[in-house]
Amino acid sequence: QHKHSSAGPIPIPLSLSVPGSGLKSSTAIASYYSRGLLGSCCVVPGTGWWCRSWSAVPGLLLAASRPVRVVFAGGEAMGSGRVFSVVASVVLLWLGVAAAQGDSPWKTLSGNAPAIIAKGGFSGLFPDSSEFAYQFAMIASSPDTILYCDVRLTKDGLGVCLPDIKMDNCTNIPDFYPKGKKSYLVNGVSTTGWFSVDYNGTELSQVSLKQSIFSRTPRFDPSFFPLLAVEDVASKFKPPGMWLNIQHDGFYSQFNMSMRKYILSVSRRVIVDYISSPEASFLTSISGRVSNNTKLVFRFLDEATLEPSTKETYGSMLKNLTFIKTFASGILVPKKYIWPVSPDNYLQPYTSIVDDAHKAGLEIYAADFANDFALSYNHSYDPLAESLSFIDNGAFSVDGILTDFPVTPSEAI
């Protein structure tokens, strides 16, 4: 068994069938685990080494590849006596690639590679903010992937990760509280549904997350995915970075609850690397009161939408980045702010927003990436090409990508 540091034991297959060898199975004499892939290898007399790999979630093997023959430099067959020589060569090659990448100039504000932010984990496959989604993001993506949590408050002040303020859009709560539908003002708009502020942590313990985008598979919905508190995500997965998004700070004041107090409290218990919000007043209220290592990021919504505290549109606020710099170190924008798309789905010339942000001393992060969303024809339906157009186009690079499929920007970077 391979013991992954944060995910527990994973079974390593001990044998595999090799086509054309006359053997139904052969005992594996080498195993590996790398970037979410498990593998077993064996030697078949006369044909050399064969390996098979599996993508995996801890305790569960998913898709398996066909066994393939491994040919080493010069086409030589490899006996067991050369195992360590080949392993050493592979390690040296990997270190050489890593060194070469370190010399590559990135056009980010810091000069470092862009950050990969997993929205609710690997939410393109599993229910957003579920244990499987966060777990699989850590296994299948770059090892420095940042985990992103949309924070909602419960009646008893617990901060839980939920992708939607309306719980009926992302959980099975109507099954347990069929009469719980309420209507509240959310940013001045009457909104009807089930809300976390009406229930305490104990009452929500039996509620399970579900897939919130109906075009995606519901196959995992029958599994029980309890709501995770911010502390749960930090302790269970020990991510290299935590990003907390506060989408509706003003909403909680109706219930004499303070998201500001919660954030100041939780940041003493959990290392929070990023805090984002589309409300300027909220970020201003915590600026200077959280760790200097915590980056505050102002989130832009649709250009025509009014920002709740200033009553200006986000489009007009985009023209005053020096004001945003007074309370934030970065901005998070929809990807169309950077590469606009025409009504007939073709890319328009890129805007100056990345350069403008960097000139103002602001990092800029791009949002709304997903492999199964409609892509511009210019990308030929290839999400990898889309990611590359934001980080390696010769003119600019965003400082990070917020995505439902973190494996894609991982590969691009």
CSV table of C-alpha atoms in Angstrom, one decimal:
chain,number,residue,atom,x,y,z
A,1,GLN,CA,0.0,0.0,0.0
A,2,HIS,CA,1.1,3.5,-0.8
A,3,LYS,CA,0.4,5.9,2.0
A,4,HIS,CA,-0.4,9.3,0.7
A,5,SER,CA,0.3,12.0,3.2
A,6,SER,CA,-3.2,13.5,3.3
A,7,ALA,CA,-5.4,10.9,1.8
A,8,GLY,CA,-4.7,7.6,3.5
A,9,PRO,CA,-3.8,4.2,2.0
A,10,ILE,CA,-4.2,3.5,-1.7
A,11,PRO,CA,-4.1,-0.2,-3.0
A,12,ILE,CA,-1.3,-0.9,-5.4
A,13,PRO,CA,-2.2,-3.6,-8.0
A,14,LEU,CA,0.2,-6.5,-7.6
A,15,SER,CA,-0.2,-8.1,-11.1
A,16,LEU,CA,-1.2,-7.3,-14.6
A,17,SER,CA,-2.0,-9.2,-17.8
A,18,VAL,CA,0.4,-8.6,-20.7
A,19,PRO,CA,-0.9,-9.0,-24.3
A,20,GLY,CA,0.9,-11.4,-26.6
A,21,SER,CA,3.1,-12.8,-23.8
A,22,GLY,CA,1.4,-16.1,-23.3
A,23,LEU,CA,1.0,-15.1,-19.7
A,24,LYS,CA,-2.4,-14.3,-18.2
A,25,SER,CA,-0.8,-12.3,-15.5
A,26,SER,CA,2.7,-11.5,-14.3
A,27,THR,CA,3.7,-10.4,-10.8
A,28,ALA,CA,4.6,-6.7,-10.7
A,29,ILE,CA,8.1,-6.0,-9.4
A,30,ALA,CA,7.9,-2.3,-9.4
A,31,SER,CA,5.2,0.2,-8.5
A,32,TYR,CA,5.0,3.9,-8.7
A,33,TYR,CA,2.7,6.8,-7.7
A,34,SER,CA,2.9,10.1,-9.4
A,35,ARG,CA,0.5,13.0,-10.0
A,36,GLY,CA,-2.6,11.0,-9.4
A,37,LEU,CA,-1.5,7.9,-11.3
A,38,LEU,CA,-0.8,4.5,-9.8
A,39,GLY,CA,1.2,2.0,-11.8
A,40,SER,CA,2.6,-1.5,-11.7
A,41,CYS,CA,5.4,-2.8,-13.9
A,42,CYS,CA,6.8,-6.3,-14.7
A,43,VAL,CA,9.4,-8.0,-16.9
A,44,VAL,CA,8.2,-10.5,-19.5
A,45,PRO,CA,11.0,-12.7,-20.8
A,46,GLY,CA,11.9,-11.9,-24.3
A,47,THR,CA,9.8,-8.7,-24.5
A,48,GLY,CA,11.2,-6.5,-21.7
A,49,TRP,CA,9.3,-4.3,-19.3
A,50,TRP,CA,5.5,-3.7,-19.4
A,51,CYS,CA,3.6,-1.2,-17.3
A,52,ARG,CA,0.0,-0.3,-16.6
A,53,SER,CA,-1.3,2.8,-14.9
A,54,TRP,CA,-4.6,3.8,-13.2
A,55,SER,CA,-6.0,7.2,-12.3
A,56,ALA,CA,-7.1,7.0,-8.7
A,57,VAL,CA,-9.0,8.5,-5.8
A,58,PRO,CA,-7.8,7.2,-2.4
A,59,GLY,CA,-9.3,3.8,-1.9
A,60,LEU,CA,-10.8,3.7,-5.3
A,61,LEU,CA,-9.3,2.9,-8.7
A,62,LEU,CA,-11.0,4.7,-11.6
A,63,ALA,CA,-9.8,4.3,-15.2
A,64,ALA,CA,-7.1,1.8,-16.2
A,65,SER,CA,-4.8,2.0,-19.2
A,66,ARG,CA,-3.9,-0.9,-21.4
A,67,PRO,CA,-0.5,-2.5,-20.6
A,68,VAL,CA,2.2,-0.9,-22.7
A,69,ARG,CA,5.8,-2.0,-23.4
A,70,VAL,CA,8.4,0.4,-22.0
A,71,VAL,CA,11.3,0.9,-24.3
A,72,PHE,CA,14.4,2.5,-22.8
A,73,ALA,CA,17.2,4.5,-24.5
A,74,GLY,CA,18.7,2.6,-27.4
A,75,GLY,CA,15.8,0.1,-27.4
A,76,GLU,CA,17.6,-2.1,-24.8
A,77,ALA,CA,15.7,-4.7,-22.8
A,78,MET,CA,16.2,-4.0,-19.1
A,79,GLY,CA,16.9,-6.6,-16.5
A,80,SER,CA,16.1,-6.2,-12.8
A,81,GLY,CA,19.8,-5.4,-12.1
A,82,ARG,CA,19.3,-2.1,-14.0
A,83,VAL,CA,16.3,-0.8,-12.1
A,84,PHE,CA,18.2,1.6,-9.9
A,85,SER,CA,20.2,2.9,-12.9
A,86,VAL,CA,17.1,3.7,-14.8
A,87,VAL,CA,15.3,5.3,-11.8
A,88,ALA,CA,18.3,7.5,-11.2
A,89,SER,CA,18.3,8.6,-14.9
A,90,VAL,CA,14.6,9.4,-14.7
A,91,VAL,CA,15.1,11.5,-11.5
A,92,LEU,CA,17.9,13.4,-13.1
A,93,LEU,CA,15.8,14.1,-16.2
A,94,TRP,CA,13.0,15.3,-14.0
A,95,LEU,CA,15.3,17.6,-12.1
A,96,GLY,CA,16.7,19.0,-15.4
A,97,VAL,CA,13.2,19.8,-16.6
A,98,ALA,CA,12.4,21.5,-13.3
A,99,ALA,CA,15.6,23.6,-13.5
A,100,ALA,CA,14.8,24.6,-17.1
A,101,GLN,CA,11.3,25.7,-16.0
A,102,GLY,CA,12.8,27.8,-13.2
A,103,ASP,CA,14.7,29.8,-15.8
A,104,SER,CA,11.6,30.5,-17.9
A,105,PRO,CA,10.5,34.2,-17.7
A,106,TRP,CA,6.9,34.5,-16.6
A,107,LYS,CA,5.1,37.7,-17.3
A,108,THR,CA,3.3,37.6,-14.0
A,109,LEU,CA,3.6,40.5,-11.5
A,110,SER,CA,5.9,38.4,-9.3
A,111,GLY,CA,7.8,36.6,-12.0
A,112,ASN,CA,6.6,33.3,-10.6
A,113,ALA,CA,4.5,30.7,-12.4
A,114,PRO,CA,0.7,31.5,-12.3
A,115,ALA,CA,-1.2,30.1,-9.4
A,116,ILE,CA,-3.7,27.3,-9.9
A,117,ILE,CA,-6.9,27.7,-7.8
A,118,ALA,CA,-9.2,24.7,-7.6
A,119,LYS,CA,-12.8,26.1,-7.3
A,120,GLY,CA,-14.4,23.9,-4.7
A,121,GLY,CA,-11.7,21.3,-5.5
A,122,PHE,CA,-12.1,19.3,-8.7
A,123,SER,CA,-15.7,20.5,-9.1
A,124,GLY,CA,-15.9,19.7,-12.8
A,125,LEU,CA,-16.3,16.0,-11.8
A,126,PHE,CA,-17.4,15.8,-8.2
A,127,PRO,CA,-19.9,18.0,-6.3
A,128,ASP,CA,-18.3,21.4,-5.6
A,129,SER,CA,-16.7,21.7,-2.2
A,130,SER,CA,-17.1,18.0,-1.4
A,131,GLU,CA,-14.5,15.8,0.2
A,132,PHE,CA,-13.9,13.9,-3.1
A,133,ALA,CA,-13.6,17.2,-5.1
A,134,TYR,CA,-10.9,18.6,-2.7
A,135,GLN,CA,-9.1,15.2,-2.4
A,136,PHE,CA,-9.0,14.6,-6.2
A,137,ALA,CA,-7.7,18.2,-6.8
A,138,MET,CA,-4.8,17.5,-4.5
A,139,ILE,CA,-4.0,14.2,-6.2
A,140,ALA,CA,-4.5,14.9,-9.9
A,141,SER,CA,-3.3,18.5,-10.1
A,142,SER,CA,0.0,20.4,-9.6
A,143,PRO,CA,1.3,19.9,-6.0
A,144,ASP,CA,1.0,23.6,-5.3
A,145,THR,CA,-2.7,23.8,-6.2
A,146,ILE,CA,-4.7,26.2,-4.0
A,147,LEU,CA,-8.0,25.1,-2.6
A,148,TYR,CA,-10.9,27.6,-3.0
A,149,CYS,CA,-13.9,27.8,-0.7
A,150,ASP,CA,-17.1,29.9,-1.0
A,151,VAL,CA,-17.8,30.6,2.7
A,152,ARG,CA,-21.4,30.7,4.0
A,153,LEU,CA,-22.4,31.2,7.6
A,154,THR,CA,-24.8,28.9,9.6
A,155,LYS,CA,-27.2,30.0,12.3
A,156,ASP,CA,-24.6,29.2,15.0
A,157,GLY,CA,-21.8,31.1,13.2
A,158,LEU,CA,-20.0,28.1,11.6
A,159,GLY,CA,-18.3,28.9,8.2
A,160,VAL,CA,-19.0,26.1,5.7
A,161,CYS,CA,-18.0,25.7,2.0
A,162,LEU,CA,-21.0,26.0,-0.3
A,163,PRO,CA,-20.9,27.0,-4.0
A,164,ASP,CA,-24.3,28.7,-3.9
A,165,ILE,CA,-26.1,30.9,-1.3
A,166,LYS,CA,-29.2,28.9,-2.2
A,167,MET,CA,-28.6,25.5,-0.6
A,168,ASP,CA,-31.2,23.8,-2.7
A,169,ASN,CA,-29.0,24.4,-5.8
A,170,CYS,CA,-26.1,22.4,-4.4
A,171,THR,CA,-27.4,20.1,-1.6
A,172,ASN,CA,-30.3,17.8,-0.9
A,173,ILE,CA,-31.6,19.9,1.9
A,174,PRO,CA,-35.2,20.0,0.7
A,175,ASP,CA,-35.4,16.2,1.4
A,176,PHE,CA,-34.8,16.9,5.1
A,177,TYR,CA,-36.5,20.2,5.5
A,178,PRO,CA,-39.3,20.4,2.9
A,179,LYS,CA,-40.9,23.4,4.6
A,180,GLY,CA,-37.7,25.3,4.9
A,181,LYS,CA,-38.1,27.5,1.8
A,182,LYS,CA,-37.7,31.2,2.6
A,183,SER,CA,-37.3,34.5,0.8
A,184,TYR,CA,-34.7,37.0,1.7
A,185,LEU,CA,-33.0,40.1,0.1
A,186,VAL,CA,-29.7,39.2,-1.4
A,187,ASN,CA,-27.9,42.4,-2.6
A,188,GLY,CA,-31.3,44.1,-2.8
A,189,VAL,CA,-32.9,41.3,-4.9
A,190,SER,CA,-35.7,39.1,-3.4
A,191,THR,CA,-34.3,35.5,-3.5
A,192,THR,CA,-36.2,32.3,-2.6
A,193,GLY,CA,-34.7,29.1,-1.5
A,194,TRP,CA,-33.1,27.3,1.4
A,195,PHE,CA,-30.4,29.3,3.3
A,196,SER,CA,-27.6,28.2,5.6
A,197,VAL,CA,-28.5,31.0,8.1
A,198,ASP,CA,-31.7,29.1,9.0
A,199,TYR,CA,-29.9,26.0,10.3
A,200,ASN,CA,-27.2,25.3,12.8
A,201,GLY,CA,-24.3,22.9,12.2
A,202,THR,CA,-26.0,20.0,13.9
A,203,GLU,CA,-29.1,20.4,11.7
A,204,LEU,CA,-27.0,20.4,8.6
A,205,SER,CA,-24.9,17.4,9.5
A,206,GLN,CA,-27.2,15.0,7.7
A,207,VAL,CA,-27.4,17.2,4.5
A,208,SER,CA,-25.2,16.1,1.5
A,209,LEU,CA,-23.7,18.1,-1.3
A,210,LYS,CA,-24.7,17.3,-4.9
A,211,GLN,CA,-23.7,18.3,-8.4
A,212,SER,CA,-24.9,21.9,-8.9
A,213,ILE,CA,-24.5,22.0,-12.7
A,214,PHE,CA,-27.1,19.8,-14.3
A,215,SER,CA,-25.1,19.2,-17.5
A,216,ARG,CA,-22.5,17.3,-15.4
A,217,THR,CA,-22.8,13.8,-14.2
A,218,PRO,CA,-25.0,13.2,-11.2
A,219,ARG,CA,-23.4,9.7,-10.6
A,220,PHE,CA,-21.7,10.8,-7.4
A,221,ASP,CA,-24.8,12.4,-5.9
A,222,PRO,CA,-26.0,9.2,-4.1
A,223,SER,CA,-22.7,9.3,-2.1
A,224,PHE,CA,-22.9,11.1,1.2
A,225,PHE,CA,-20.8,14.3,1.0
A,226,PRO,CA,-21.2,16.2,4.3
A,227,LEU,CA,-20.8,20.0,4.4
A,228,LEU,CA,-17.2,20.9,5.2
A,229,ALA,CA,-16.2,23.7,7.5
A,230,VAL,CA,-13.2,25.9,6.6
A,231,GLU,CA,-11.3,24.2,9.4
A,232,ASP,CA,-12.1,20.8,8.0
A,233,VAL,CA,-10.7,21.6,4.6
A,234,ALA,CA,-7.5,22.9,6.1
A,235,SER,CA,-7.0,20.0,8.5
A,236,LYS,CA,-8.1,17.1,6.2
A,237,PHE,CA,-6.2,18.1,3.0
A,238,LYS,CA,-3.4,20.4,4.3
A,239,PRO,CA,-3.4,22.3,1.0
A,240,PRO,CA,-0.3,24.5,0.1
A,241,GLY,CA,-2.7,27.4,-0.1
A,242,MET,CA,-6.3,28.3,1.1
A,243,TRP,CA,-8.5,30.8,-0.7
A,244,LEU,CA,-11.7,32.0,1.0
A,245,ASN,CA,-14.3,33.8,-1.1
A,246,ILE,CA,-16.9,36.0,0.7
A,247,GLN,CA,-19.6,36.6,-1.9
A,248,HIS,CA,-22.5,38.1,0.2
A,249,ASP,CA,-21.1,39.9,3.3
A,250,GLY,CA,-24.0,42.3,3.4
A,251,PHE,CA,-26.6,39.5,3.4
A,252,TYR,CA,-25.6,38.3,6.9
A,253,SER,CA,-26.1,41.6,8.6
A,254,GLN,CA,-29.8,41.1,8.2
A,255,PHE,CA,-29.5,38.3,10.8
A,256,ASN,CA,-27.1,40.2,13.2
A,257,MET,CA,-24.2,38.1,11.9
A,258,SER,CA,-20.8,39.4,11.0
A,259,MET,CA,-18.7,37.7,8.3
A,260,ARG,CA,-15.9,40.1,9.2
A,261,LYS,CA,-15.8,38.8,12.8
A,262,TYR,CA,-15.9,35.2,11.4
A,263,ILE,CA,-13.0,35.8,9.0
A,264,LEU,CA,-10.9,37.5,11.7
A,265,SER,CA,-11.6,34.6,14.0
A,266,VAL,CA,-10.9,31.8,11.6
A,267,SER,CA,-7.7,33.4,10.3
A,268,ARG,CA,-6.3,32.9,13.8
A,269,ARG,CA,-6.9,29.2,13.6
A,270,VAL,CA,-6.3,28.5,9.9
A,271,ILE,CA,-3.6,29.8,7.6
A,272,VAL,CA,-5.6,31.7,5.0
A,273,ASP,CA,-3.5,32.7,1.9
A,274,TYR,CA,-6.2,34.6,-0.1
A,275,ILE,CA,-9.5,36.3,0.8
A,276,SER,CA,-11.6,37.6,-2.1
A,277,SER,CA,-14.9,39.5,-2.2
A,278,PRO,CA,-16.9,41.5,-4.7
A,279,GLU,CA,-17.7,44.0,-1.9
A,280,ALA,CA,-15.1,46.8,-1.4
A,281,SER,CA,-16.4,47.7,2.0
A,282,PHE,CA,-15.8,44.1,3.3
A,283,LEU,CA,-12.2,44.0,2.1
A,284,THR,CA,-11.6,47.5,3.5
A,285,SER,CA,-13.0,46.4,6.9
A,286,ILE,CA,-10.4,43.6,7.2
A,287,SER,CA,-7.5,45.3,5.6
A,288,GLY,CA,-4.6,45.6,8.1
A,289,ARG,CA,-6.5,43.2,10.5
A,290,VAL,CA,-5.5,39.9,9.0
A,291,SER,CA,-2.0,38.5,8.5
A,292,ASN,CA,0.3,40.5,6.2
A,293,ASN,CA,0.8,37.2,4.4
A,294,THR,CA,-2.9,37.0,3.5
A,295,LYS,CA,-3.6,38.5,0.1
A,296,LEU,CA,-6.9,40.5,-0.3
A,297,VAL,CA,-8.4,40.2,-3.8
A,298,PHE,CA,-11.3,42.3,-5.1
A,299,ARG,CA,-13.6,40.2,-7.2
A,300,PHE,CA,-15.2,41.8,-10.3
A,301,LEU,CA,-18.6,40.6,-11.4
A,302,ASP,CA,-20.4,41.5,-14.6
A,303,GLU,CA,-19.5,45.0,-15.8
A,304,ALA,CA,-23.1,46.3,-15.6
A,305,THR,CA,-23.6,45.0,-12.1
A,306,LEU,CA,-23.6,47.5,-9.2
A,307,GLU,CA,-21.0,47.0,-6.5
A,308,PRO,CA,-23.1,47.0,-3.2
A,309,SER,CA,-21.0,49.4,-1.1
A,310,THR,CA,-19.9,52.1,-3.7
A,311,LYS,CA,-23.0,51.8,-5.9
A,312,GLU,CA,-20.8,52.0,-8.9
A,313,THR,CA,-20.8,49.4,-11.7
A,314,TYR,CA,-17.9,47.0,-11.8
A,315,GLY,CA,-17.2,48.3,-15.3
A,316,SER,CA,-16.6,51.8,-13.9
A,317,MET,CA,-14.5,50.5,-11.0
A,318,LEU,CA,-12.2,48.9,-13.5
A,319,LYS,CA,-11.1,52.3,-14.6
A,320,ASN,CA,-10.0,53.2,-11.0
A,321,LEU,CA,-7.5,50.5,-10.1
A,322,THR,CA,-5.5,52.9,-7.9
A,323,PHE,CA,-8.5,53.0,-5.6
A,324,ILE,CA,-8.7,49.2,-5.4
A,325,LYS,CA,-5.0,49.1,-4.6
A,326,THR,CA,-5.7,51.0,-1.4
A,327,PHE,CA,-7.4,47.9,0.1
A,328,ALA,CA,-6.4,44.9,-2.1
A,329,SER,CA,-3.3,43.4,-3.5
A,330,GLY,CA,-5.0,41.7,-6.5
A,331,ILE,CA,-8.2,41.5,-8.6
A,332,LEU,CA,-10.2,38.5,-9.8
A,333,VAL,CA,-12.0,39.0,-13.1
A,334,PRO,CA,-14.1,36.9,-15.5
A,335,LYS,CA,-11.9,35.7,-18.3
A,336,LYS,CA,-14.0,37.7,-20.8
A,337,TYR,CA,-12.6,40.9,-19.2
A,338,ILE,CA,-9.2,39.8,-20.7
A,339,TRP,CA,-10.1,38.0,-23.9
A,340,PRO,CA,-13.6,39.2,-25.0
A,341,VAL,CA,-15.6,36.9,-27.2
A,342,SER,CA,-17.9,38.0,-30.0
A,343,PRO,CA,-21.6,37.0,-30.2
A,344,ASP,CA,-20.6,34.5,-32.9
A,345,ASN,CA,-18.0,32.9,-30.5
A,346,TYR,CA,-14.7,34.3,-31.9
A,347,LEU,CA,-12.0,35.9,-29.8
A,348,GLN,CA,-11.7,39.6,-30.0
A,349,PRO,CA,-8.3,41.4,-29.4
A,350,TYR,CA,-7.2,41.1,-25.8
A,351,THR,CA,-7.7,44.1,-23.5
A,352,SER,CA,-5.1,46.0,-21.6
A,353,ILE,CA,-6.5,44.9,-18.2
A,354,VAL,CA,-3.6,42.6,-17.3
A,355,ASP,CA,-1.0,45.4,-18.1
A,356,ASP,CA,-3.1,48.0,-16.3
A,357,ALA,CA,-3.4,45.8,-13.2
A,358,HIS,CA,0.4,45.1,-13.1
A,359,LYS,CA,1.2,48.8,-13.6
A,360,ALA,CA,-1.0,49.5,-10.6
A,361,GLY,CA,0.9,46.9,-8.6
A,362,LEU,CA,-2.1,44.5,-8.5
A,363,GLU,CA,-2.0,40.8,-9.3
A,364,ILE,CA,-4.8,39.7,-11.6
A,365,TYR,CA,-6.5,36.3,-11.5
A,366,ALA,CA,-8.8,35.0,-14.2
A,367,ALA,CA,-12.1,33.1,-13.4
A,368,ASP,CA,-14.7,31.0,-15.1
A,369,PHE,CA,-12.5,28.3,-16.5
A,370,ALA,CA,-14.1,24.8,-17.1
A,371,ASN,CA,-13.3,22.2,-19.6
A,372,ASP,CA,-17.1,21.6,-20.3
A,373,PHE,CA,-18.1,25.2,-20.8
A,374,ALA,CA,-18.4,26.6,-24.3
A,375,LEU,CA,-15.0,27.7,-25.6
A,376,SER,CA,-14.2,30.2,-28.4
A,377,TYR,CA,-13.8,28.6,-31.8
A,378,ASN,CA,-10.3,30.0,-31.8
A,379,HIS,CA,-9.3,27.4,-29.2
A,380,SER,CA,-10.7,24.5,-31.3
A,381,TYR,CA,-12.6,23.2,-28.3
A,382,ASP,CA,-9.3,22.6,-26.6
A,383,PRO,CA,-9.3,23.8,-22.9
A,384,LEU,CA,-5.6,23.4,-22.7
A,385,ALA,CA,-5.1,25.9,-25.6
A,386,GLU,CA,-7.5,28.3,-23.8
A,387,SER,CA,-5.4,28.1,-20.6
A,388,LEU,CA,-2.2,28.7,-22.6
A,389,SER,CA,-3.7,31.8,-24.2
A,390,PHE,CA,-3.9,33.4,-20.7
A,391,ILE,CA,-0.4,32.5,-19.5
A,392,ASP,CA,1.9,32.1,-22.5
A,393,ASN,CA,0.9,34.3,-25.4
A,394,GLY,CA,4.1,36.4,-25.7
A,395,ALA,CA,2.4,39.6,-24.4
A,396,PHE,CA,1.1,38.9,-20.8
A,397,SER,CA,0.4,36.3,-18.2
A,398,VAL,CA,-2.3,36.3,-15.6
A,399,ASP,CA,-1.2,35.6,-12.0
A,400,GLY,CA,-3.5,32.7,-11.5
A,401,ILE,CA,-6.4,30.7,-12.9
A,402,LEU,CA,-9.6,29.8,-11.0
A,403,THR,CA,-10.9,26.6,-12.5
A,404,ASP,CA,-13.3,23.7,-12.0
A,405,PHE,CA,-10.7,21.4,-13.7
A,406,PRO,CA,-7.3,22.2,-12.1
A,407,VAL,CA,-5.6,19.5,-14.0
A,408,THR,CA,-5.8,21.6,-17.2
A,409,PRO,CA,-3.9,24.7,-16.0
A,410,SER,CA,-1.5,22.3,-14.2
A,411,GLU,CA,-0.7,20.8,-17.6
A,412,ALA,CA,-0.5,24.1,-19.3
A,413,ILE,CA,1.9,25.5,-16.8
